[in-house]
Coordinates of C-alpha atoms in Angstrom, one line a residue:
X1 CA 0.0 0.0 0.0
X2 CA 1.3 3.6 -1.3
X3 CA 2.3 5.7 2.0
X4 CA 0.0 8.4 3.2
X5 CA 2.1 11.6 3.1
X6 CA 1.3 14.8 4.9
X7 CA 3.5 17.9 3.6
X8 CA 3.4 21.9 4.8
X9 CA 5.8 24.7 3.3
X10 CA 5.5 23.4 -0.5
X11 CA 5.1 26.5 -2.1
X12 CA 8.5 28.0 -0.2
X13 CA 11.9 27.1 -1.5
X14 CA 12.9 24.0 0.4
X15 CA 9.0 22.1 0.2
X16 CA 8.5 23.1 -3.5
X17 CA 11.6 21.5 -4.6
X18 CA 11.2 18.5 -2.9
X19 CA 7.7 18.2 -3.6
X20 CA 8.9 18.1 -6.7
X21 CA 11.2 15.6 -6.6
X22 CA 8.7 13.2 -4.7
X23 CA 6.2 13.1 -6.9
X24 CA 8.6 12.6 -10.1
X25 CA 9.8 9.7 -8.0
X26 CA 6.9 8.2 -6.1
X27 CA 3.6 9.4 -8.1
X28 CA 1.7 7.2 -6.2
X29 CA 2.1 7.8 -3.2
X30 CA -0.8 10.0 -1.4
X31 CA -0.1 13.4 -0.5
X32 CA -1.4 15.9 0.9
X33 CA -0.4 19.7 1.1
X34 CA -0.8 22.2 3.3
X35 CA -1.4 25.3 1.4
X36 CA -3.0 29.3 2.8
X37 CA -5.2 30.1 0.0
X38 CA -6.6 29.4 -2.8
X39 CA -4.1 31.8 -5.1
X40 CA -1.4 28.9 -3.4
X41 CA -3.1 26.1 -3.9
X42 CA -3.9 26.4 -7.6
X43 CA -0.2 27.0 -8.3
X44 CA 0.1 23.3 -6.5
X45 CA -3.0 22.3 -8.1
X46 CA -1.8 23.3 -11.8
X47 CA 1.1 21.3 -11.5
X48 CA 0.2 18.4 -9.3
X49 CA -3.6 17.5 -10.0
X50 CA -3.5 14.6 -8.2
X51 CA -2.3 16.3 -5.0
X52 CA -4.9 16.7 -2.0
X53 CA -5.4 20.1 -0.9
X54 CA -6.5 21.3 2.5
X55 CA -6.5 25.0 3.0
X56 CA -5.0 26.7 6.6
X57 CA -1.6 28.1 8.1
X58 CA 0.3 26.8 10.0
X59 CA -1.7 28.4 13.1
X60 CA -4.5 26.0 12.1
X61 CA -3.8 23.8 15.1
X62 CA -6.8 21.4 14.6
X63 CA -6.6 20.8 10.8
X64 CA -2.9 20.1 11.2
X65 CA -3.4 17.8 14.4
X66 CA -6.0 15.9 12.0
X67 CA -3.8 15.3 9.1
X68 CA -0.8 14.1 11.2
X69 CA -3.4 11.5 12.5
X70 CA -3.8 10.6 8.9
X71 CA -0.7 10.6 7.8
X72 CA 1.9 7.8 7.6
X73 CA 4.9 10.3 6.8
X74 CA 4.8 14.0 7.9
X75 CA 7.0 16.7 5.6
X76 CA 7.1 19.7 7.5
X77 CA 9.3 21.3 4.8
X78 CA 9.9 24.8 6.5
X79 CA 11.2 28.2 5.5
X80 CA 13.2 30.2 8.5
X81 CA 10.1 31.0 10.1
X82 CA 8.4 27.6 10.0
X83 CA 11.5 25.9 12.0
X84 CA 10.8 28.1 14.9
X85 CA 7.1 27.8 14.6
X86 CA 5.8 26.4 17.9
X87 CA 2.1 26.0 17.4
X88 CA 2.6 24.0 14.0
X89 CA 4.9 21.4 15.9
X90 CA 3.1 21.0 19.0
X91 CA 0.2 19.8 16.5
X92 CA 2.1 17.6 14.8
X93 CA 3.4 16.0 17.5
X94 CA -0.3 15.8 18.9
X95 CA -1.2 14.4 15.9
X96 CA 2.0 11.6 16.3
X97 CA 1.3 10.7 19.4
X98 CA -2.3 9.2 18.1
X99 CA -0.5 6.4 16.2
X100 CA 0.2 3.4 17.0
X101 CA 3.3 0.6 17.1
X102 CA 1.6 -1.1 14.7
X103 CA 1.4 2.1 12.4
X104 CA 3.9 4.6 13.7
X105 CA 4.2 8.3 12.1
X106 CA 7.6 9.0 10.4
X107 CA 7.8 13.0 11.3
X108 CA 10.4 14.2 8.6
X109 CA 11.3 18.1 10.3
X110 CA 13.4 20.4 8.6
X111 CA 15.3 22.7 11.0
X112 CA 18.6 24.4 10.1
X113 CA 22.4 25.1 11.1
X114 CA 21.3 28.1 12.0
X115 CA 21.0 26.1 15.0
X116 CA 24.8 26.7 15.0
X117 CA 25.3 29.8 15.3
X118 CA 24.4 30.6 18.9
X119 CA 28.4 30.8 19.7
X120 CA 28.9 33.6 17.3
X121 CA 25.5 35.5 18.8
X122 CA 26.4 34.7 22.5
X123 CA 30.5 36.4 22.0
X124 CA 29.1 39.2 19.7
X125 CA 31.6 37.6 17.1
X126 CA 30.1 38.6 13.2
X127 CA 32.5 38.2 11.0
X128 CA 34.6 36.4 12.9
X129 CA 36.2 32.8 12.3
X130 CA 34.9 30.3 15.1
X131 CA 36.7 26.9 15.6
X132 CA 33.9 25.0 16.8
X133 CA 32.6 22.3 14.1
X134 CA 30.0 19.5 14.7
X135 CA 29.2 16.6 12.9
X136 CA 26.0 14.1 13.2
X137 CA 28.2 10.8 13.5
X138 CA 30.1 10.7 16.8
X139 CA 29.3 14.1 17.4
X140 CA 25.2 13.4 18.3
X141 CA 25.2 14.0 21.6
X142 CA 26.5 17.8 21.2
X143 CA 23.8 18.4 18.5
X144 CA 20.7 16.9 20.5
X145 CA 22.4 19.5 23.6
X146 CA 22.8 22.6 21.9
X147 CA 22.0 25.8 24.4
X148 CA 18.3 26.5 24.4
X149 CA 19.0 30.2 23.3
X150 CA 19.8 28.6 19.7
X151 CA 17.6 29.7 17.1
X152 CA 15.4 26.5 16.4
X153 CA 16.3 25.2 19.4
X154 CA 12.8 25.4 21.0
X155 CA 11.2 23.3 18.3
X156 CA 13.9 20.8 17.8
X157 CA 13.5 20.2 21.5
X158 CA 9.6 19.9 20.5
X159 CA 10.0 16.8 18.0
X160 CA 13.0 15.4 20.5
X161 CA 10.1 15.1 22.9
X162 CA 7.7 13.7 20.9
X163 CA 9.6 10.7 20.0
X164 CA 11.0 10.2 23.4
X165 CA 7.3 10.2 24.9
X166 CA 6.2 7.3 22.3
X167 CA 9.5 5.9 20.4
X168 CA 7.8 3.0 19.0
X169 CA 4.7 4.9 17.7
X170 CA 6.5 8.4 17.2
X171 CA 9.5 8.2 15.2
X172 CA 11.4 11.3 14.2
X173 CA 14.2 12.3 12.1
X174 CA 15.7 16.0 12.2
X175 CA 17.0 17.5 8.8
X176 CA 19.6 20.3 9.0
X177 CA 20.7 22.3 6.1
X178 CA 22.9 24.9 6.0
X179 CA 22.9 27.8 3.6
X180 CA 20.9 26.4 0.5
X181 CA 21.0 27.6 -3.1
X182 CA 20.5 26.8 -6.5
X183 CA 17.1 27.8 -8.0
X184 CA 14.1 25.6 -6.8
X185 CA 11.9 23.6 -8.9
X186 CA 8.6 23.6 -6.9
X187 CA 5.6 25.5 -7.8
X188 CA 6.0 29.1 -6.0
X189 CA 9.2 30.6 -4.3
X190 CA 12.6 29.3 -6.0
X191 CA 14.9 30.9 -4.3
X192 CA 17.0 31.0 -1.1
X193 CA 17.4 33.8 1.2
X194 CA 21.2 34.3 2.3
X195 CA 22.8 34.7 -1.2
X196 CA 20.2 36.7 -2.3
X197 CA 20.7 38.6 0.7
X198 CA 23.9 39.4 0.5
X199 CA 23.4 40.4 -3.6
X200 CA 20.6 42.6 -2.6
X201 CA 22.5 44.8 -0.5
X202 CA 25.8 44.8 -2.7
X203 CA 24.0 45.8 -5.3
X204 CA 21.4 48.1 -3.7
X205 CA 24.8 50.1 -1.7
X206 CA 26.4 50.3 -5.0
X207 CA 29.5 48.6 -3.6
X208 CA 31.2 45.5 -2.5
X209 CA 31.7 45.0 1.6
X210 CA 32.5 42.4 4.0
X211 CA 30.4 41.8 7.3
X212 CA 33.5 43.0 9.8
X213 CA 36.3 41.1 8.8
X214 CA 34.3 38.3 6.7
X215 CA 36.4 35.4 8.1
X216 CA 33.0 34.0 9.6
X217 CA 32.7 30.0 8.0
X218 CA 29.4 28.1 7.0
X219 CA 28.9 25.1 5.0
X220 CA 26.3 24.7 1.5
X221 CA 24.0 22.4 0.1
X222 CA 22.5 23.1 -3.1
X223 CA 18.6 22.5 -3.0
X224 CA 18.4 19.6 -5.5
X225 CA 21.1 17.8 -2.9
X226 CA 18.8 18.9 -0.1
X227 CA 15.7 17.0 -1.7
X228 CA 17.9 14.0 -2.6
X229 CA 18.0 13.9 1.4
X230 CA 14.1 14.4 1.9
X231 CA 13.3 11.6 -0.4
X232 CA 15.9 8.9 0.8
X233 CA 14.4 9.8 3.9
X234 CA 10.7 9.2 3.3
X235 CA 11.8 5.9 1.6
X236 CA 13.2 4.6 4.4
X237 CA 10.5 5.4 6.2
X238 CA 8.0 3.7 4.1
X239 CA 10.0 0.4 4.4
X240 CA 9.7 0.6 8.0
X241 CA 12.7 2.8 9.0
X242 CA 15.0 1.4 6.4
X243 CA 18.8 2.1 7.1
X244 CA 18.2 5.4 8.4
X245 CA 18.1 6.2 12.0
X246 CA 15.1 7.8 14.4
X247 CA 15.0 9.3 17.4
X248 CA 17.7 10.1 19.7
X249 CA 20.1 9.3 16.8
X250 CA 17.8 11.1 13.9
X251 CA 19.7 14.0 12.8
X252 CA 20.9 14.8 10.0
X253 CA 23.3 18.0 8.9
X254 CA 22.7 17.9 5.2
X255 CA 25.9 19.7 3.7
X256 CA 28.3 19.2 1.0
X257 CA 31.5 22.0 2.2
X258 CA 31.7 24.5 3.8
X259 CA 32.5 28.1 2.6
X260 CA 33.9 31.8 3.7
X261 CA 31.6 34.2 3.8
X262 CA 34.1 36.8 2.7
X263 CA 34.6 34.8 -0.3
X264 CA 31.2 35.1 -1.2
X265 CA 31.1 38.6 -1.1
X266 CA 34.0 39.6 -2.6
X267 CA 33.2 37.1 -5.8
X268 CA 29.3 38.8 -5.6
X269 CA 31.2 42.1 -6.0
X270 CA 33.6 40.6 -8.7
X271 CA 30.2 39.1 -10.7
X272 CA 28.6 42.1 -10.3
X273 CA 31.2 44.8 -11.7
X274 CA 32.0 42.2 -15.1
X275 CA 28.1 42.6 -15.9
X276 CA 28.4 46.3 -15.5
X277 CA 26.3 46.6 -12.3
X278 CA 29.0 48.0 -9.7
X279 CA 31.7 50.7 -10.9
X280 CA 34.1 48.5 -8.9
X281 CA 34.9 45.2 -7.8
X282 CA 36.9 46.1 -4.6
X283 CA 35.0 45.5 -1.1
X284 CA 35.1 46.9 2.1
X285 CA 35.3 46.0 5.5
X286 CA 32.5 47.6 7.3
X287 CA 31.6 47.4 11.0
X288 CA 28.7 45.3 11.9
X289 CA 26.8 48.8 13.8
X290 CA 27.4 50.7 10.4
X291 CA 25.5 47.4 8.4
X292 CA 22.7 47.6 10.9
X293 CA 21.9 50.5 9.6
X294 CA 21.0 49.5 6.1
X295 CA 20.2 45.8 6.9
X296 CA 19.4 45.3 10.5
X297 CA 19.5 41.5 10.2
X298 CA 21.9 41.0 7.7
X299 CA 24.7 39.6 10.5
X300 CA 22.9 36.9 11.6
X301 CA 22.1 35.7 8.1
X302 CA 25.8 36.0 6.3
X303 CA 28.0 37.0 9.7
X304 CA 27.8 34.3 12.0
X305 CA 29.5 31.3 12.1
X306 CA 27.7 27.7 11.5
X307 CA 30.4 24.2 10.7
X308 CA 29.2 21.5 10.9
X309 CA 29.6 17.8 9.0
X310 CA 27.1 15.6 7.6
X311 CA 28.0 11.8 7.8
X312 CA 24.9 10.3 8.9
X313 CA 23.0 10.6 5.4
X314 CA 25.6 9.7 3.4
X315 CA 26.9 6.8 5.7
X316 CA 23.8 5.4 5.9
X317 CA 21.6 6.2 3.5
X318 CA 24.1 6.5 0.5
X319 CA 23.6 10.5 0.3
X320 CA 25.4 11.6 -2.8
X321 CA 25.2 15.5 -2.8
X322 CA 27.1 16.3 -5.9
X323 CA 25.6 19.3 -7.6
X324 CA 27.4 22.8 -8.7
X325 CA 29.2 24.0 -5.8
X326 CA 27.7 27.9 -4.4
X327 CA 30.2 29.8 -6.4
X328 CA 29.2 28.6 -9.7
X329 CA 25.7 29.8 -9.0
X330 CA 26.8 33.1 -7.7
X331 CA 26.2 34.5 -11.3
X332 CA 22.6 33.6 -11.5
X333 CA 22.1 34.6 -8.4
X334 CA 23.1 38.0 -9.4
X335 CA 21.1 38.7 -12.2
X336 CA 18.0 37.4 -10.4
X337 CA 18.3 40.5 -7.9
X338 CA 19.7 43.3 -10.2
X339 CA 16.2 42.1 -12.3
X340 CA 14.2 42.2 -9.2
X341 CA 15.6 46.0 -8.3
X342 CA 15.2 46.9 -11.8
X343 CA 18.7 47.1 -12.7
X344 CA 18.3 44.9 -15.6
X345 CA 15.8 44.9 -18.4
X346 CA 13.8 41.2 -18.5
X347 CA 13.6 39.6 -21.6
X348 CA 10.2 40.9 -22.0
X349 CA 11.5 44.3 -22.1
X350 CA 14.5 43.6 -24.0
X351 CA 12.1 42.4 -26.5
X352 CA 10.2 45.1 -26.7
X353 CA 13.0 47.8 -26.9

Protein backbone atom coordinates (compact mmCIF):
# COMPACT_ATOMS: atom_id res chain seq x y z
CA UNK A 1 0.00 0.00 0.00
CA UNK A 2 1.31 3.62 -1.28
CA UNK A 3 2.33 5.67 2.04
CA UNK A 4 -0.05 8.42 3.21
CA UNK A 5 2.06 11.55 3.12
CA UNK A 6 1.33 14.84 4.94
CA UNK A 7 3.47 17.92 3.65
CA UNK A 8 3.44 21.86 4.77
CA UNK A 9 5.77 24.65 3.27
CA UNK A 10 5.51 23.40 -0.52
CA UNK A 11 5.14 26.49 -2.11
CA UNK A 12 8.47 27.97 -0.18
CA UNK A 13 11.90 27.09 -1.49
CA UNK A 14 12.91 24.04 0.36
CA UNK A 15 9.05 22.06 0.17
CA UNK A 16 8.49 23.11 -3.46
CA UNK A 17 11.56 21.53 -4.62
CA UNK A 18 11.16 18.48 -2.91
CA UNK A 19 7.68 18.15 -3.61
CA UNK A 20 8.87 18.09 -6.67
CA UNK A 21 11.19 15.60 -6.58
CA UNK A 22 8.71 13.22 -4.69
CA UNK A 23 6.20 13.09 -6.91
CA UNK A 24 8.59 12.60 -10.07
CA UNK A 25 9.82 9.69 -7.96
CA UNK A 26 6.87 8.15 -6.12
CA UNK A 27 3.64 9.37 -8.08
CA UNK A 28 1.70 7.20 -6.20
CA UNK A 29 2.13 7.84 -3.19
CA UNK A 30 -0.76 9.99 -1.45
CA UNK A 31 -0.13 13.36 -0.48
CA UNK A 32 -1.42 15.93 0.87
CA UNK A 33 -0.44 19.74 1.10
CA UNK A 34 -0.85 22.20 3.27
CA UNK A 35 -1.44 25.33 1.38
CA UNK A 36 -2.96 29.33 2.81
CA UNK A 37 -5.23 30.08 0.02
CA UNK A 38 -6.61 29.38 -2.81
CA UNK A 39 -4.07 31.76 -5.13
CA UNK A 40 -1.39 28.93 -3.41
CA UNK A 41 -3.08 26.08 -3.93
CA UNK A 42 -3.93 26.45 -7.60
CA UNK A 43 -0.20 27.00 -8.26
CA UNK A 44 0.08 23.29 -6.50
CA UNK A 45 -3.02 22.28 -8.15
CA UNK A 46 -1.78 23.30 -11.78
CA UNK A 47 1.07 21.34 -11.52
CA UNK A 48 0.23 18.42 -9.32
CA UNK A 49 -3.63 17.51 -10.02
CA UNK A 50 -3.50 14.65 -8.16
CA UNK A 51 -2.31 16.31 -4.96
CA UNK A 52 -4.86 16.72 -2.05
CA UNK A 53 -5.44 20.09 -0.93
CA UNK A 54 -6.45 21.26 2.52
CA UNK A 55 -6.45 25.03 3.05
CA UNK A 56 -4.97 26.71 6.64
CA UNK A 57 -1.63 28.09 8.11
CA UNK A 58 0.26 26.78 10.03
CA UNK A 59 -1.68 28.43 13.08
CA UNK A 60 -4.48 26.05 12.14
CA UNK A 61 -3.78 23.75 15.10
CA UNK A 62 -6.82 21.45 14.64
CA UNK A 63 -6.59 20.84 10.84
CA UNK A 64 -2.93 20.06 11.18
CA UNK A 65 -3.40 17.83 14.43
CA UNK A 66 -6.03 15.89 12.01
CA UNK A 67 -3.75 15.30 9.10
CA UNK A 68 -0.84 14.11 11.24
CA UNK A 69 -3.44 11.48 12.49
CA UNK A 70 -3.80 10.57 8.90
CA UNK A 71 -0.70 10.58 7.83
CA UNK A 72 1.91 7.76 7.59
CA UNK A 73 4.87 10.27 6.78
CA UNK A 74 4.82 14.05 7.91
CA UNK A 75 7.01 16.75 5.58
CA UNK A 76 7.06 19.66 7.54
CA UNK A 77 9.28 21.27 4.77
CA UNK A 78 9.88 24.79 6.47
CA UNK A 79 11.23 28.19 5.51
CA UNK A 80 13.23 30.22 8.47
CA UNK A 81 10.08 31.04 10.12
CA UNK A 82 8.42 27.62 10.04
CA UNK A 83 11.46 25.91 12.00
CA UNK A 84 10.78 28.14 14.87
CA UNK A 85 7.11 27.83 14.63
CA UNK A 86 5.83 26.43 17.93
CA UNK A 87 2.13 26.02 17.41
CA UNK A 88 2.56 24.03 14.03
CA UNK A 89 4.89 21.42 15.89
CA UNK A 90 3.13 21.01 19.04
CA UNK A 91 0.16 19.80 16.49
CA UNK A 92 2.12 17.65 14.76
CA UNK A 93 3.44 16.01 17.53
CA UNK A 94 -0.32 15.75 18.90
CA UNK A 95 -1.21 14.38 15.93
CA UNK A 96 2.02 11.58 16.33
CA UNK A 97 1.31 10.68 19.38
CA UNK A 98 -2.28 9.24 18.13
CA UNK A 99 -0.50 6.41 16.24
CA UNK A 100 0.24 3.36 17.00
CA UNK A 101 3.26 0.64 17.13
CA UNK A 102 1.64 -1.10 14.71
CA UNK A 103 1.39 2.05 12.37
CA UNK A 104 3.94 4.57 13.70
CA UNK A 105 4.23 8.26 12.10
CA UNK A 106 7.62 9.02 10.41
CA UNK A 107 7.80 12.97 11.27
CA UNK A 108 10.44 14.17 8.58
CA UNK A 109 11.34 18.10 10.33
CA UNK A 110 13.43 20.39 8.56
CA UNK A 111 15.31 22.72 11.04
CA UNK A 112 18.56 24.40 10.12
CA UNK A 113 22.40 25.05 11.09
CA UNK A 114 21.29 28.09 12.05
CA UNK A 115 21.01 26.12 14.98
CA UNK A 116 24.77 26.71 14.96
CA UNK A 117 25.27 29.84 15.26
CA UNK A 118 24.42 30.65 18.86
CA UNK A 119 28.40 30.83 19.74
CA UNK A 120 28.95 33.62 17.32
CA UNK A 121 25.55 35.52 18.84
CA UNK A 122 26.41 34.66 22.49
CA UNK A 123 30.49 36.37 22.00
CA UNK A 124 29.13 39.21 19.70
CA UNK A 125 31.64 37.56 17.10
CA UNK A 126 30.09 38.65 13.24
CA UNK A 127 32.46 38.21 10.98
CA UNK A 128 34.64 36.36 12.90
CA UNK A 129 36.23 32.77 12.26
CA UNK A 130 34.88 30.34 15.06
CA UNK A 131 36.66 26.87 15.64
CA UNK A 132 33.90 24.98 16.84
CA UNK A 133 32.57 22.33 14.14
CA UNK A 134 29.98 19.52 14.72
CA UNK A 135 29.24 16.60 12.92
CA UNK A 136 25.97 14.13 13.22
CA UNK A 137 28.15 10.85 13.49
CA UNK A 138 30.09 10.69 16.80
CA UNK A 139 29.26 14.06 17.35
CA UNK A 140 25.23 13.40 18.28
CA UNK A 141 25.16 14.01 21.57
CA UNK A 142 26.55 17.80 21.23
CA UNK A 143 23.83 18.39 18.54
CA UNK A 144 20.68 16.89 20.48
CA UNK A 145 22.37 19.49 23.60
CA UNK A 146 22.75 22.61 21.90
CA UNK A 147 21.98 25.80 24.42
CA UNK A 148 18.25 26.46 24.38
CA UNK A 149 19.04 30.21 23.30
CA UNK A 150 19.82 28.56 19.72
CA UNK A 151 17.62 29.74 17.08
CA UNK A 152 15.42 26.49 16.36
CA UNK A 153 16.26 25.22 19.36
CA UNK A 154 12.82 25.43 20.97
CA UNK A 155 11.18 23.27 18.25
CA UNK A 156 13.92 20.83 17.78
CA UNK A 157 13.50 20.17 21.49
CA UNK A 158 9.65 19.87 20.52
CA UNK A 159 9.97 16.77 18.02
CA UNK A 160 12.98 15.44 20.47
CA UNK A 161 10.09 15.08 22.92
CA UNK A 162 7.67 13.68 20.88
CA UNK A 163 9.56 10.67 20.01
CA UNK A 164 11.03 10.20 23.41
CA UNK A 165 7.31 10.17 24.94
CA UNK A 166 6.20 7.29 22.25
CA UNK A 167 9.50 5.89 20.41
CA UNK A 168 7.77 2.98 18.97
CA UNK A 169 4.74 4.87 17.66
CA UNK A 170 6.51 8.38 17.22
CA UNK A 171 9.46 8.17 15.16
CA UNK A 172 11.42 11.30 14.16
CA UNK A 173 14.15 12.28 12.05
CA UNK A 174 15.66 16.01 12.20
CA UNK A 175 17.04 17.47 8.78
CA UNK A 176 19.56 20.32 9.03
CA UNK A 177 20.71 22.30 6.07
CA UNK A 178 22.91 24.95 5.99
CA UNK A 179 22.91 27.82 3.62
CA UNK A 180 20.92 26.36 0.53
CA UNK A 181 20.95 27.61 -3.08
CA UNK A 182 20.48 26.76 -6.48
CA UNK A 183 17.11 27.78 -8.02
CA UNK A 184 14.11 25.64 -6.80
CA UNK A 185 11.91 23.59 -8.88
CA UNK A 186 8.65 23.60 -6.92
CA UNK A 187 5.63 25.46 -7.76
CA UNK A 188 6.00 29.08 -5.96
CA UNK A 189 9.22 30.61 -4.28
CA UNK A 190 12.59 29.30 -6.04
CA UNK A 191 14.95 30.87 -4.25
CA UNK A 192 17.02 31.00 -1.05
CA UNK A 193 17.44 33.81 1.23
CA UNK A 194 21.22 34.30 2.31
CA UNK A 195 22.76 34.74 -1.22
CA UNK A 196 20.22 36.74 -2.32
CA UNK A 197 20.70 38.64 0.68
CA UNK A 198 23.89 39.44 0.52
CA UNK A 199 23.37 40.44 -3.61
CA UNK A 200 20.59 42.64 -2.56
CA UNK A 201 22.48 44.81 -0.51
CA UNK A 202 25.75 44.76 -2.74
CA UNK A 203 24.04 45.76 -5.31
CA UNK A 204 21.43 48.12 -3.72
CA UNK A 205 24.78 50.12 -1.73
CA UNK A 206 26.37 50.29 -4.97
CA UNK A 207 29.51 48.60 -3.63
CA UNK A 208 31.20 45.50 -2.54
CA UNK A 209 31.74 44.98 1.60
CA UNK A 210 32.45 42.43 3.95
CA UNK A 211 30.39 41.83 7.34
CA UNK A 212 33.47 43.00 9.78
CA UNK A 213 36.32 41.09 8.76
CA UNK A 214 34.34 38.28 6.71
CA UNK A 215 36.39 35.41 8.06
CA UNK A 216 33.00 34.04 9.63
CA UNK A 217 32.67 29.98 7.97
CA UNK A 218 29.45 28.09 6.98
CA UNK A 219 28.91 25.09 4.96
CA UNK A 220 26.29 24.73 1.47
CA UNK A 221 23.98 22.44 0.07
CA UNK A 222 22.49 23.08 -3.14
CA UNK A 223 18.57 22.46 -3.03
CA UNK A 224 18.39 19.59 -5.52
CA UNK A 225 21.10 17.84 -2.91
CA UNK A 226 18.83 18.93 -0.10
CA UNK A 227 15.70 16.95 -1.74
CA UNK A 228 17.87 14.01 -2.65
CA UNK A 229 17.95 13.90 1.41
CA UNK A 230 14.14 14.45 1.85
CA UNK A 231 13.29 11.57 -0.37
CA UNK A 232 15.87 8.93 0.76
CA UNK A 233 14.39 9.75 3.87
CA UNK A 234 10.66 9.19 3.27
CA UNK A 235 11.76 5.90 1.61
CA UNK A 236 13.21 4.59 4.35
CA UNK A 237 10.49 5.43 6.25
CA UNK A 238 8.00 3.70 4.07
CA UNK A 239 9.95 0.42 4.42
CA UNK A 240 9.69 0.63 8.04
CA UNK A 241 12.73 2.82 8.99
CA UNK A 242 15.00 1.38 6.36
CA UNK A 243 18.78 2.14 7.13
CA UNK A 244 18.21 5.37 8.36
CA UNK A 245 18.12 6.20 12.04
CA UNK A 246 15.13 7.75 14.37
CA UNK A 247 15.05 9.30 17.41
CA UNK A 248 17.68 10.07 19.67
CA UNK A 249 20.07 9.27 16.75
CA UNK A 250 17.76 11.08 13.87
CA UNK A 251 19.70 14.02 12.78
CA UNK A 252 20.93 14.76 9.97
CA UNK A 253 23.28 17.95 8.86
CA UNK A 254 22.73 17.90 5.24
CA UNK A 255 25.95 19.74 3.66
CA UNK A 256 28.32 19.16 1.00
CA UNK A 257 31.51 21.98 2.24
CA UNK A 258 31.74 24.51 3.84
CA UNK A 259 32.54 28.11 2.58
CA UNK A 260 33.88 31.85 3.71
CA UNK A 261 31.63 34.23 3.76
CA UNK A 262 34.08 36.81 2.68
CA UNK A 263 34.56 34.81 -0.31
CA UNK A 264 31.17 35.09 -1.21
CA UNK A 265 31.11 38.61 -1.13
CA UNK A 266 34.01 39.55 -2.63
CA UNK A 267 33.16 37.07 -5.81
CA UNK A 268 29.25 38.77 -5.63
CA UNK A 269 31.21 42.09 -6.00
CA UNK A 270 33.65 40.58 -8.69
CA UNK A 271 30.21 39.07 -10.69
CA UNK A 272 28.56 42.08 -10.34
CA UNK A 273 31.16 44.77 -11.74
CA UNK A 274 31.97 42.25 -15.10
CA UNK A 275 28.11 42.59 -15.87
CA UNK A 276 28.42 46.28 -15.53
CA UNK A 277 26.32 46.62 -12.28
CA UNK A 278 29.05 48.04 -9.65
CA UNK A 279 31.74 50.69 -10.89
CA UNK A 280 34.12 48.52 -8.85
CA UNK A 281 34.92 45.21 -7.78
CA UNK A 282 36.88 46.05 -4.59
CA UNK A 283 35.04 45.46 -1.14
CA UNK A 284 35.13 46.93 2.09
CA UNK A 285 35.30 45.99 5.55
CA UNK A 286 32.47 47.61 7.25
CA UNK A 287 31.56 47.39 11.00
CA UNK A 288 28.66 45.33 11.94
CA UNK A 289 26.80 48.84 13.75
CA UNK A 290 27.36 50.69 10.41
CA UNK A 291 25.49 47.42 8.36
CA UNK A 292 22.72 47.64 10.90
CA UNK A 293 21.91 50.55 9.63
CA UNK A 294 20.99 49.51 6.13
CA UNK A 295 20.22 45.75 6.93
CA UNK A 296 19.38 45.33 10.54
CA UNK A 297 19.48 41.52 10.19
CA UNK A 298 21.91 41.01 7.70
CA UNK A 299 24.72 39.64 10.50
CA UNK A 300 22.89 36.91 11.58
CA UNK A 301 22.12 35.66 8.11
CA UNK A 302 25.79 35.99 6.31
CA UNK A 303 27.98 37.00 9.65
CA UNK A 304 27.81 34.27 12.02
CA UNK A 305 29.45 31.31 12.12
CA UNK A 306 27.75 27.71 11.48
CA UNK A 307 30.38 24.25 10.66
CA UNK A 308 29.21 21.45 10.94
CA UNK A 309 29.56 17.81 8.98
CA UNK A 310 27.15 15.59 7.57
CA UNK A 311 27.99 11.83 7.76
CA UNK A 312 24.94 10.26 8.85
CA UNK A 313 23.00 10.56 5.41
CA UNK A 314 25.63 9.72 3.43
CA UNK A 315 26.89 6.77 5.74
CA UNK A 316 23.82 5.36 5.95
CA UNK A 317 21.58 6.22 3.45
CA UNK A 318 24.08 6.47 0.48
CA UNK A 319 23.56 10.52 0.28
CA UNK A 320 25.38 11.59 -2.76
CA UNK A 321 25.16 15.50 -2.85
CA UNK A 322 27.12 16.27 -5.88
CA UNK A 323 25.63 19.31 -7.60
CA UNK A 324 27.36 22.83 -8.72
CA UNK A 325 29.17 24.02 -5.80
CA UNK A 326 27.67 27.94 -4.39
CA UNK A 327 30.18 29.81 -6.41
CA UNK A 328 29.24 28.57 -9.71
CA UNK A 329 25.72 29.85 -9.03
CA UNK A 330 26.80 33.10 -7.68
CA UNK A 331 26.18 34.45 -11.31
CA UNK A 332 22.63 33.65 -11.50
CA UNK A 333 22.09 34.56 -8.38
CA UNK A 334 23.13 37.95 -9.38
CA UNK A 335 21.14 38.65 -12.18
CA UNK A 336 18.03 37.37 -10.41
CA UNK A 337 18.34 40.47 -7.89
CA UNK A 338 19.67 43.30 -10.23
CA UNK A 339 16.20 42.11 -12.33
CA UNK A 340 14.22 42.21 -9.21
CA UNK A 341 15.62 46.04 -8.29
CA UNK A 342 15.16 46.88 -11.81
CA UNK A 343 18.69 47.12 -12.74
CA UNK A 344 18.34 44.89 -15.57
CA UNK A 345 15.77 44.90 -18.42
CA UNK A 346 13.77 41.20 -18.47
CA UNK A 347 13.62 39.61 -21.61
CA UNK A 348 10.21 40.93 -21.96
CA UNK A 349 11.50 44.25 -22.08
CA UNK A 350 14.51 43.63 -24.04
CA UNK A 351 12.07 42.38 -26.51
CA UNK A 352 10.22 45.15 -26.74
CA UNK A 353 13.03 47.79 -26.93
Amino acid sequence: MSPKVFATGTTGFIGGDALHDLVQRHPDWEITCLVRNTSKGAKVASEYPKIRLVYGDLDSSELIEEEAKKADIIYPESDFANCDHVASAEAIAKGASAHTADRPAWWIHTSGTGILTWETTDKDAFGQRLEREYNDWDGIKDLMSIPDQAVHRNVDKIVLAASASNPTSVKTAIVCPPTIYGRGRGPDNKDSVQVPKASKQILSQKKGFLVGAGENVWTQVHVHDLSDLYILLGEAAATGGGKATWNEEGYYLAENGSFVWGDIFRQIAKVAHQKGLLTSDNVESLPVAEIDKFAPDLKYYVGTSSRGTSVRGKKLLGWNPHRPTIFETLGEAVDVEASKLGLVKGHAEQVAS
